[in-house]
Coordinates of C-alpha atoms and ligand atoms in Angstrom, one line a residue:
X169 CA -6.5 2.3 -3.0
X170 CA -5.1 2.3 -6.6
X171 CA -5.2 -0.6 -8.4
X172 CA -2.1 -2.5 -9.2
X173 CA -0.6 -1.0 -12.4
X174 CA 2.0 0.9 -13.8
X175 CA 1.3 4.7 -12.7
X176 CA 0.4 6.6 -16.0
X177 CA -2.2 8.9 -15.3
X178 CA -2.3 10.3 -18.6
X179 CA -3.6 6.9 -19.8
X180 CA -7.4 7.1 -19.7
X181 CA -7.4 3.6 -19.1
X182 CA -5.4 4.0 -15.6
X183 CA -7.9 7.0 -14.8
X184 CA -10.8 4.8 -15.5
X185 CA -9.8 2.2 -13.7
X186 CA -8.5 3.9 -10.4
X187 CA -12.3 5.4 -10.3
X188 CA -13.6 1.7 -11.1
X189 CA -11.5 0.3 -7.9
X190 CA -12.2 3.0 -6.0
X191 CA -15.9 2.8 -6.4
X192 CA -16.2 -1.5 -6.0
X193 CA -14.2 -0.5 -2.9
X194 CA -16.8 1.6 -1.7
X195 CA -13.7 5.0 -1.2
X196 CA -14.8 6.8 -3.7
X197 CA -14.7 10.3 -3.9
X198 CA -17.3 12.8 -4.8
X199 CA -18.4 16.3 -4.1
X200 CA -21.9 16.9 -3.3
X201 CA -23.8 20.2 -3.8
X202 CA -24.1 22.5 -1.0
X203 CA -25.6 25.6 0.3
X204 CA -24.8 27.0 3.8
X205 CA -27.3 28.5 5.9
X206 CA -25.7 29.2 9.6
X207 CA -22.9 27.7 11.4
X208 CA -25.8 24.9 12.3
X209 CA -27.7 24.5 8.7
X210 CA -27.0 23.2 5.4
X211 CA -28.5 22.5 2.4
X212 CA -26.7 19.4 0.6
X213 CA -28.0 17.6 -2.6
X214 CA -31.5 19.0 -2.0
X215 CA -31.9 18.4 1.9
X216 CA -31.7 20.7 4.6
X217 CA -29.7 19.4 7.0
X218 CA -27.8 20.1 10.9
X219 CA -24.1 20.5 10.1
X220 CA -22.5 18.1 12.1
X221 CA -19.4 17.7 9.2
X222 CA -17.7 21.5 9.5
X223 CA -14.8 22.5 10.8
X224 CA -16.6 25.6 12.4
X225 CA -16.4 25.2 15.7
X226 CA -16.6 28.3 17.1
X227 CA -19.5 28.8 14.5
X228 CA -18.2 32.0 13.3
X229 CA -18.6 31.8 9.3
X230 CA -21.8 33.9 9.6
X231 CA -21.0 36.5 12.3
X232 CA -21.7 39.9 11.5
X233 CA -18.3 40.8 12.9
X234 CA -16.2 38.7 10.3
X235 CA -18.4 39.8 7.4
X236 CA -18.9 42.9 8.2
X237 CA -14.7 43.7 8.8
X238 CA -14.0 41.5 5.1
X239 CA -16.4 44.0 3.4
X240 CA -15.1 47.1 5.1
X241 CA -11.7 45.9 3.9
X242 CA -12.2 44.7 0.6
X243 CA -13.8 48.6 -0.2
X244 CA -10.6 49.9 1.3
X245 CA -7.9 47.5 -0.3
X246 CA -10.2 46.0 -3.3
X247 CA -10.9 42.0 -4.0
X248 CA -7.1 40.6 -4.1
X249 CA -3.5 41.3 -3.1
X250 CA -1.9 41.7 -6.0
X251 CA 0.9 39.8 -5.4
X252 CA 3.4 38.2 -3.0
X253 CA 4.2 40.5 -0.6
X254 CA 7.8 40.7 -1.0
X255 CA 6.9 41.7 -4.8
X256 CA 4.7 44.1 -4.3
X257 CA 4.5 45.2 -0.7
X258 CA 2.3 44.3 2.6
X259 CA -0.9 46.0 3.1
X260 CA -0.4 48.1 6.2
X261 CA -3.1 46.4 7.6
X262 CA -2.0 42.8 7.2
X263 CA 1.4 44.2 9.5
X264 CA -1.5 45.1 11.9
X265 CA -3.1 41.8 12.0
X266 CA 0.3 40.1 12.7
X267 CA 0.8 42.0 15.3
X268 CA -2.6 41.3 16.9
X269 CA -2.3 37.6 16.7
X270 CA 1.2 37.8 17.9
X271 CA -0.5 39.5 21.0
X272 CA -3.0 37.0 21.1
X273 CA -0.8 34.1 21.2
X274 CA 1.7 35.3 23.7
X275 CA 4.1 35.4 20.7
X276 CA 7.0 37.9 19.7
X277 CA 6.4 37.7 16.0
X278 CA 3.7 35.9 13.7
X279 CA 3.5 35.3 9.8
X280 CA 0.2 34.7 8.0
X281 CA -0.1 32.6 5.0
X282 CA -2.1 31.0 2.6
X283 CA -3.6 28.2 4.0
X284 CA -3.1 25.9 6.6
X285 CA -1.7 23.0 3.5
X286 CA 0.3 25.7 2.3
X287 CA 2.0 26.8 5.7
X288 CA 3.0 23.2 6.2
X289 CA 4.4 22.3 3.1
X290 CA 6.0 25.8 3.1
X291 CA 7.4 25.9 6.9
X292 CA 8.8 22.5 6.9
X293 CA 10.7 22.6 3.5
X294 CA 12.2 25.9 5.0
X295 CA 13.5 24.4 8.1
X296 CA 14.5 21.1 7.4
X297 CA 16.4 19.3 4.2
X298 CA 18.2 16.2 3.2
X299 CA 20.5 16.0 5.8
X300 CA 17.9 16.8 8.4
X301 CA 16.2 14.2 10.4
X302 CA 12.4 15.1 11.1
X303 CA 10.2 12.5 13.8
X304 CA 6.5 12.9 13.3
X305 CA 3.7 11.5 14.8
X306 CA 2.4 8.7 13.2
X307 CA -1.5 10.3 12.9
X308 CA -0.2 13.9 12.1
X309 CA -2.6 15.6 8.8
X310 CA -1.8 15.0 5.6
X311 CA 0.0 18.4 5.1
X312 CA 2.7 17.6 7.4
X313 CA 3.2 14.7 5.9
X314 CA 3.4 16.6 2.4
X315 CA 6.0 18.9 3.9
X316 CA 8.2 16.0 5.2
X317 CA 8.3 14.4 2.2
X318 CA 9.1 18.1 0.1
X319 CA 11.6 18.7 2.5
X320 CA 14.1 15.3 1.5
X321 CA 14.7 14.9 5.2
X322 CA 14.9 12.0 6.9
X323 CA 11.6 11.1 7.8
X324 CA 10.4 8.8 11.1
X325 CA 6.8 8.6 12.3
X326 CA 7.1 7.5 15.9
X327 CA 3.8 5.6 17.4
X328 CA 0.8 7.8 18.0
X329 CA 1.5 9.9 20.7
X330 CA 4.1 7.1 22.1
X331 CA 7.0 9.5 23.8
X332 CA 8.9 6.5 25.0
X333 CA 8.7 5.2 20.9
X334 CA 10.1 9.3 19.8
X335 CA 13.2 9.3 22.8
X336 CA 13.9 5.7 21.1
X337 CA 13.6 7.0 17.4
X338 CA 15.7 10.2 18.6
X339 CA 18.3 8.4 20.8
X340 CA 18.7 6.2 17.3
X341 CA 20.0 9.7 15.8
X342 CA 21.5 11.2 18.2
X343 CA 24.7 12.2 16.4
X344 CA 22.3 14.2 13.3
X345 CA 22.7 17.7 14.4
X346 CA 19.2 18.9 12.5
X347 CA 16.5 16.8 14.3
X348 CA 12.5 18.5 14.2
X349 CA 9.7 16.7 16.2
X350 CA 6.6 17.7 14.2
X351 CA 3.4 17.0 16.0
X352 CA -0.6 18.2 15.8
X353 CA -1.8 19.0 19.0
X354 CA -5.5 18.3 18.4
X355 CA -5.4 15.0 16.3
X356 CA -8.0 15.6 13.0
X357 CA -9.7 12.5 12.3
X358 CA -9.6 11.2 15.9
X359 CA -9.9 14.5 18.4
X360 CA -7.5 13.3 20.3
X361 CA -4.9 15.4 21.8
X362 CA -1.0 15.3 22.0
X363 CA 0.8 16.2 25.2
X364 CA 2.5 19.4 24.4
X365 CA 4.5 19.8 27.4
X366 CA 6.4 16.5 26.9
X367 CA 7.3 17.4 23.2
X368 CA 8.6 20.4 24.3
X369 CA 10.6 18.4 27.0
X370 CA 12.0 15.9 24.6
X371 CA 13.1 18.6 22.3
X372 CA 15.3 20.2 24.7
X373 CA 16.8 17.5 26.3
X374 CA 17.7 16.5 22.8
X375 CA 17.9 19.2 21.4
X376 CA 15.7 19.0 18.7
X377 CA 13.2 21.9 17.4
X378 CA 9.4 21.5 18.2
X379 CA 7.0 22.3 15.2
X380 CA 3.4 22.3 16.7
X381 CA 0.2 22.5 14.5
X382 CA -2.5 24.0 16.5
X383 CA -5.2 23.8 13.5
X384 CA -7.6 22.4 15.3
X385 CA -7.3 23.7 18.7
X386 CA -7.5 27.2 17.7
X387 CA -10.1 29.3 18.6
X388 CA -11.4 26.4 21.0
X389 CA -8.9 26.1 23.2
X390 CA -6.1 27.7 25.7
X391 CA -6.7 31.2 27.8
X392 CA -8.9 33.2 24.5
X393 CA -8.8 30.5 22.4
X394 CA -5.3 30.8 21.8
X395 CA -4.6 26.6 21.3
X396 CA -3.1 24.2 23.2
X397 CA 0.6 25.2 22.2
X398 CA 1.1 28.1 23.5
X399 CA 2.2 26.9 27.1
X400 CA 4.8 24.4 25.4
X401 CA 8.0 26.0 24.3
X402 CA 7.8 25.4 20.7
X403 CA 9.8 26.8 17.9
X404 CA 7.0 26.9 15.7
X405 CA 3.3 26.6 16.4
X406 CA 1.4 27.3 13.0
X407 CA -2.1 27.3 13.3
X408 CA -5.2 27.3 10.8
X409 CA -7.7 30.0 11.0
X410 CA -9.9 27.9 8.4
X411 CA -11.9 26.6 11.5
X412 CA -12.0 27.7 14.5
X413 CA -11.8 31.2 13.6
X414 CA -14.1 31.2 10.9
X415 CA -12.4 31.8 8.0
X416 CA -9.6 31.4 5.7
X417 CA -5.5 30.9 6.0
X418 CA -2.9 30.1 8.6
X419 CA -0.4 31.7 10.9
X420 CA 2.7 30.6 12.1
X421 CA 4.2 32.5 15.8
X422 CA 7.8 31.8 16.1
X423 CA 10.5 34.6 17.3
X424 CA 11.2 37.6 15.4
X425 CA 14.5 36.3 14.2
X426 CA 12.6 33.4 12.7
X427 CA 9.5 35.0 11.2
X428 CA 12.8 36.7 9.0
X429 CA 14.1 33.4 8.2
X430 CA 10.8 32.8 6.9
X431 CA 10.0 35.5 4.4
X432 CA 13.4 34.7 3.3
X433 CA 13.2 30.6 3.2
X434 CA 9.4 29.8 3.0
X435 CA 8.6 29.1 -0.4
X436 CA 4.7 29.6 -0.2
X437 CA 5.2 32.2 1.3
X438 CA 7.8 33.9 -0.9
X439 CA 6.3 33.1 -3.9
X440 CA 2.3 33.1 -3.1
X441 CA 0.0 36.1 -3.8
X442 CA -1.0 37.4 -0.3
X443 CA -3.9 36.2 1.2
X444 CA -6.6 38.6 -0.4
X445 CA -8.2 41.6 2.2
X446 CA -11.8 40.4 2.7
X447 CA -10.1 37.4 4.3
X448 CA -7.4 39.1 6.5
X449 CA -10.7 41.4 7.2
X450 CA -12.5 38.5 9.3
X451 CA -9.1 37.7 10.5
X452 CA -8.4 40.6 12.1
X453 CA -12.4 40.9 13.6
X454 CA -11.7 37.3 14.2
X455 CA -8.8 37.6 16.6
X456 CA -10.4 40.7 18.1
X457 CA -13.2 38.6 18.6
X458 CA -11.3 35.5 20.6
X459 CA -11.0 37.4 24.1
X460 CA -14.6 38.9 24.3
X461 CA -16.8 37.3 26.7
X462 CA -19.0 35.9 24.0
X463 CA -16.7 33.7 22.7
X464 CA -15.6 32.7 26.4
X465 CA -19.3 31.6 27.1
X466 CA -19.5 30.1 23.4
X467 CA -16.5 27.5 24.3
X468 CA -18.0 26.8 27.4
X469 CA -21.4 26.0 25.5
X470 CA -19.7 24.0 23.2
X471 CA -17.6 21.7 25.5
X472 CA -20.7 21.0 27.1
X473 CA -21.8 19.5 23.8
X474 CA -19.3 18.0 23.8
X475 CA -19.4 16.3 27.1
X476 CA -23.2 15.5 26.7
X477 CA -22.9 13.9 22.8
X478 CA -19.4 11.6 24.0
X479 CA -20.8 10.0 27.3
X480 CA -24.7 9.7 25.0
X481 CA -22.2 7.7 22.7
X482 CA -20.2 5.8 25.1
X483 CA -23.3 4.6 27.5
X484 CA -24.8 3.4 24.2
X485 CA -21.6 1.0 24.1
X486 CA -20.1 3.0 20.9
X487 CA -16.6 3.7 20.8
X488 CA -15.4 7.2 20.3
X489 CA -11.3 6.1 20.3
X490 CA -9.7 8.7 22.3
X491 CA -11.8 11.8 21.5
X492 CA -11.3 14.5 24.0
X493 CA -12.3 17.5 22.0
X494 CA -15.2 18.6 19.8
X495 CA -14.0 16.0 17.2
X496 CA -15.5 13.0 18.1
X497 CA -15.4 10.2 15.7
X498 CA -18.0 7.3 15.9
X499 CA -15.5 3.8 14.7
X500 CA -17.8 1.9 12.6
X501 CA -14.7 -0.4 11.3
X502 CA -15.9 -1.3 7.3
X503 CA -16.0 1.6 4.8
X504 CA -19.1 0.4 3.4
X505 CA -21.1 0.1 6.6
X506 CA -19.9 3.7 7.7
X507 CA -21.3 4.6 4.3
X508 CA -24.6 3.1 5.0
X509 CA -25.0 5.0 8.6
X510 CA -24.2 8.2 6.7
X511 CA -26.2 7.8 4.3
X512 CA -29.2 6.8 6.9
X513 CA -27.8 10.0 9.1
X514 CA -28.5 12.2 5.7
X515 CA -32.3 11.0 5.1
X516 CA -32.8 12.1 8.6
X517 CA -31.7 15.8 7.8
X518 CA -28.2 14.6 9.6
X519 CA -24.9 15.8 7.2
X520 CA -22.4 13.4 9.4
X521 CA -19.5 12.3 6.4
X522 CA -18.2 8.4 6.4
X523 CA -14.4 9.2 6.8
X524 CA -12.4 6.1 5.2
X525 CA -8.9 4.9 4.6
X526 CA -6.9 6.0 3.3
X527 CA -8.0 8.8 5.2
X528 CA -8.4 6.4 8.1
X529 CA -6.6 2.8 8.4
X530 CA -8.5 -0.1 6.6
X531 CA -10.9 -1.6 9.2
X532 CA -11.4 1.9 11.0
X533 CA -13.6 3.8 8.8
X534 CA -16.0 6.5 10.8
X535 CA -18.6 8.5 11.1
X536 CA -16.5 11.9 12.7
X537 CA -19.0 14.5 14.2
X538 CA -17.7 17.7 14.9
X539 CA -19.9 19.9 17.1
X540 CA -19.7 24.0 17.0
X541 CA -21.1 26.7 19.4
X542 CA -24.1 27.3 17.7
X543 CA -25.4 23.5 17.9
X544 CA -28.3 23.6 20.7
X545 CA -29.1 21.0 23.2
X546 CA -32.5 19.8 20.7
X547 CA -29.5 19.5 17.6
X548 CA -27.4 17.3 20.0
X549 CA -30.3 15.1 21.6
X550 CA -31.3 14.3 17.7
X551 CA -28.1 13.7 16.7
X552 CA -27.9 11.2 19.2
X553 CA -31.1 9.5 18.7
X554 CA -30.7 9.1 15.2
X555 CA -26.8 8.4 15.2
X556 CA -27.7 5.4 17.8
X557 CA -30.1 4.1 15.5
X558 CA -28.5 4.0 12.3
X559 CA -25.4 1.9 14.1
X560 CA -28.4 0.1 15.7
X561 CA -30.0 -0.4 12.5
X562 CA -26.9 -2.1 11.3
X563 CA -26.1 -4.8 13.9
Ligands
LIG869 C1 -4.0 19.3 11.5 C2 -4.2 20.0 10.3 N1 -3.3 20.8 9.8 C3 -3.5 21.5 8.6 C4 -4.6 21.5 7.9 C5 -4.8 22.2 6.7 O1 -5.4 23.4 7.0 P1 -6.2 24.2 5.8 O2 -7.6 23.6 5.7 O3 -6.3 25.6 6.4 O4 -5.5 24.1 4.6 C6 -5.7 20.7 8.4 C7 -7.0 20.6 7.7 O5 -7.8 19.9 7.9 C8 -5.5 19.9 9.6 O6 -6.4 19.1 10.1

C-alpha cells in the first residue's frame, strides 16, 4: 500500500504521500463519528443506522447485567488498577473472575489480560524465541501475526486451513525441538472455521504445542458459549471478550503450571496496568451470564440469522467464501466497488464497512456483515433487500 520510497516517516513528505497513494488507491483510512444506541442501532456521521459492522454478537454492550456489575465495581475498586498486578497486587475480585472463566471453559487455570492484541503479542513472545519454529495459518489476525514476528522465531504460514500443507511444513522441521502451530478457530475477515480437532492431532503426533485463538467464537459457540477450542486439546486457547462477551480484554486458559510461566514470561502482562474494574465488572456478569438460558435461546436466535441472511445471499448468486458463522463476508473483488456498495448500504440507514487489502488480498475486497442476537427478522430481510441491490446496482 505504501508507495515506493525509502521509509522515513518523520519526513512529511513520505507521510503525505503514503496518505496520497492510499487515497488514489481507494484504501484509505478514516474514522467516522459515531454514537451507539443498542446492540442493533448506530448513529454514524449523522445517520441512524442498523449495526451490521460490530463485533457484538451476542449483543451484550447494553445489558443491564454488564453495566450494572462495571458500576457496582468501579464504586468498590474506583476507575483504574493502579498498576501491574505483580507491582501492586490483584484485586481479590479479578482472582474471582479467573476462576469463573476457568470453570466456564472447562479449564484448570485462566489469565486475563489487556486486550485480545495485547494477549497475542504477549503469549507468543513468551512461548516461543529465535530458535523456535512457529507454523501459522496463512489467514490467522493480525495480532498473531505481530506476536510471531516479536517473538524472532522461525515463522511458516501453512495454506489456509490446509493440514496436509502444515504435516508438510512440520515434517520439513522435524529435528527443531520448539515447534507451536498457532491457529484462529473462527477466521475474522472470512467466518470461516478451522478444524480444531485435527490441530490438536497434528500437535501430538509431532509434538508440537497448539495455540488456539478463540476470539471470535467466544460467547457464540461451544456448550455456554465457551468457543470452539475447548474440545481440542490445546496448550493455549486465548480468547477475546471484546465481542462476544460484550466488552473489553482477553483470557488465556492453559494449566496451572502454565498460567505461572505466564505472569513470569508474558511481557504484557508483566508489565501492563491491570485491566481497570468497571471492565472485569461486565466480565465477571458476562461469564455469569454465558450459561443462563437467555443467552442459550439468544445463540439459537442468532444462528438462525445467520442461516436465513447466507442462503438469502447465496440464492441471489453472491458468494459468501466459506462463511459458516455470524461473519459472513459478501466478496465484491475491487476496493473501490466494495466502497461504492457501502457507501449505497449507508444512505439506506445500512452501517455494513468495505473491508480491503491489505486487510483482505488485492482483488478480494468485501462487504463483511456480522449479525448479533438482537438483529430481528425485519433488520435481516432489509439488510438483504438493500445489500442485493446495491451489488445489483453495480453490475
Ligand atoms: C482472531 C482475533 N484475535 C485477536 C483480536 C484482537 O482482539 P482485541 O480486539 O480484543 O484486541 C482480533 C480482533 O479483531 C481477532 O479477530
Amino acid at each position: 500500500m505504501a508507495p515506493k520510497k525509502q521509509l522515513n516517516p518523520l519526513s512529511p513528505e513520505f507521510v503525505h504521500d503514503f496518505l496520497a497513494h492510499a487515497e488514489a488507491s481507494n484504501l484509505k483510512r478514516t474514522l467516522r463519528r459515531m454514537t451507539p444506541l443498542s446492540p442493533r442501532k448506530v448513529i454514524c456521521d449523522g445517520r441512524k443506522c442498523l449495526n451490521f459492522s460490530s463485533n457484538d454478537y451476542m449483543g451484550l454492550t447494553f445489558h443491564p447485567a454488564l453495566k450494572e456489575t462495571a458500576i457496582e465495581w468501579i464504586g468498590r475498586y474506583g476507575s483504574g488498577s493502579g498498576a501491574s498486578r505483580l507491582v501492586s497486587g490483584t484485586i481479590d475480585a479479578y482472582l474471582e473472575l479467573e476462576h469463573e472463566i476457568a470453570e466456564w471453559k472447562h479449564s484448570e487455570a485462566a489469565i486475563v489480560l489487556g486486550s485480545g492484541y495485547m494477549a497475542n503479542v504477549g503469549l507468543i513472545p513468551a512461548l516461543a524465541d529465535r530458535k523456535a519454529v512457529i507454523f501459522a495459518d496463512k489467514l490467522n489476525h493480525a495480532s498473531l501475526n505481530a506476536g510471531c514476528q516479536l517473538s524472532g522465531a522461525r515463522f511458516i504460514r501453512y495454506q489456509h486451513n490446509d493440514m496436509e500443507h502444515l504435516r508438510k511444513m512440520i515434517a520439513l522441521n522435524a529435528d527443531n525441538p520448539v515447534k507451536i502451530i498457532i491457529s484462529d478457530t473462527v477466521f475474522s475477515m472470512d467466518g470461516d472455521i478451522a478444524d480444531p480437532e485435527a490441530l490438536a492431532r497434528i500437535a501430538h503426533d509431532n509434538d508440537c504445542l497448539l495455540y488456539l485463538d478463540d476470539a471470535h467464537a467466544t460467547g457464540v459457540f461451544g456448550e455456554h458459549g465457551s468457543g470452539l477450542a475447548e474440545s481440542s486439546s490445546a496448550h493455549i486457547i486465548m480468547s477475546t471478550f471484546s465481542k462476544g462477551m460484550g466488552a473489553y480484554g482477553a483470557c488465556a486458559v492453559c494449566s496451572d503450571e502454565m498460567k505461572n510461566y505466564l505472569i513470569n514470561r508474558c511481557g504484557s502482562f508483566i508489565y501492563s496496568t491491570a485491566l481497570p474494574p468497571g471492565v472485569c465488572g461486565s466480565l465477571y456478569a458476562a461469564v455469569k451470564l454465558m450459561r443462563t438460558e437467555e443467552m442459550a435461546e439468544a445463540r439459537r436466535r442468532l444462528l438462525a440469522n445467520v442461516d436465513v441472511f447466507r442462503n438469502a445471499m447465496h440464492a441471489a448468486g453472491l458468494d459468501t467464501g466459506g462463511s459458516s458463522t455470524q461473519i459472513v463476508p459478501v466478496i465484491i473483488g475491487s476496493a473501490d466497488k466494495a466502497l461504492r456498495i457501502s457507501s449505497r448500504l449507508f444512505n439506506d440507514g445500512i452501517l455494513a464497512v468495505a473491508i480491503r487489502p491489505p486487510t483482505v488480498p488485492v482483488g478480494k475486497a468485501r462487504i463483511r456483515i456480522s449479525l448479533n442476537a438482537c438483529h430481528t427478522t425485519e433488520d435481516i430481510a432489509f439488510l438483504i433487500e438493500k445489500l442485493i441491490a446495491a451489488v445489483r446496482a453495480e453490475d
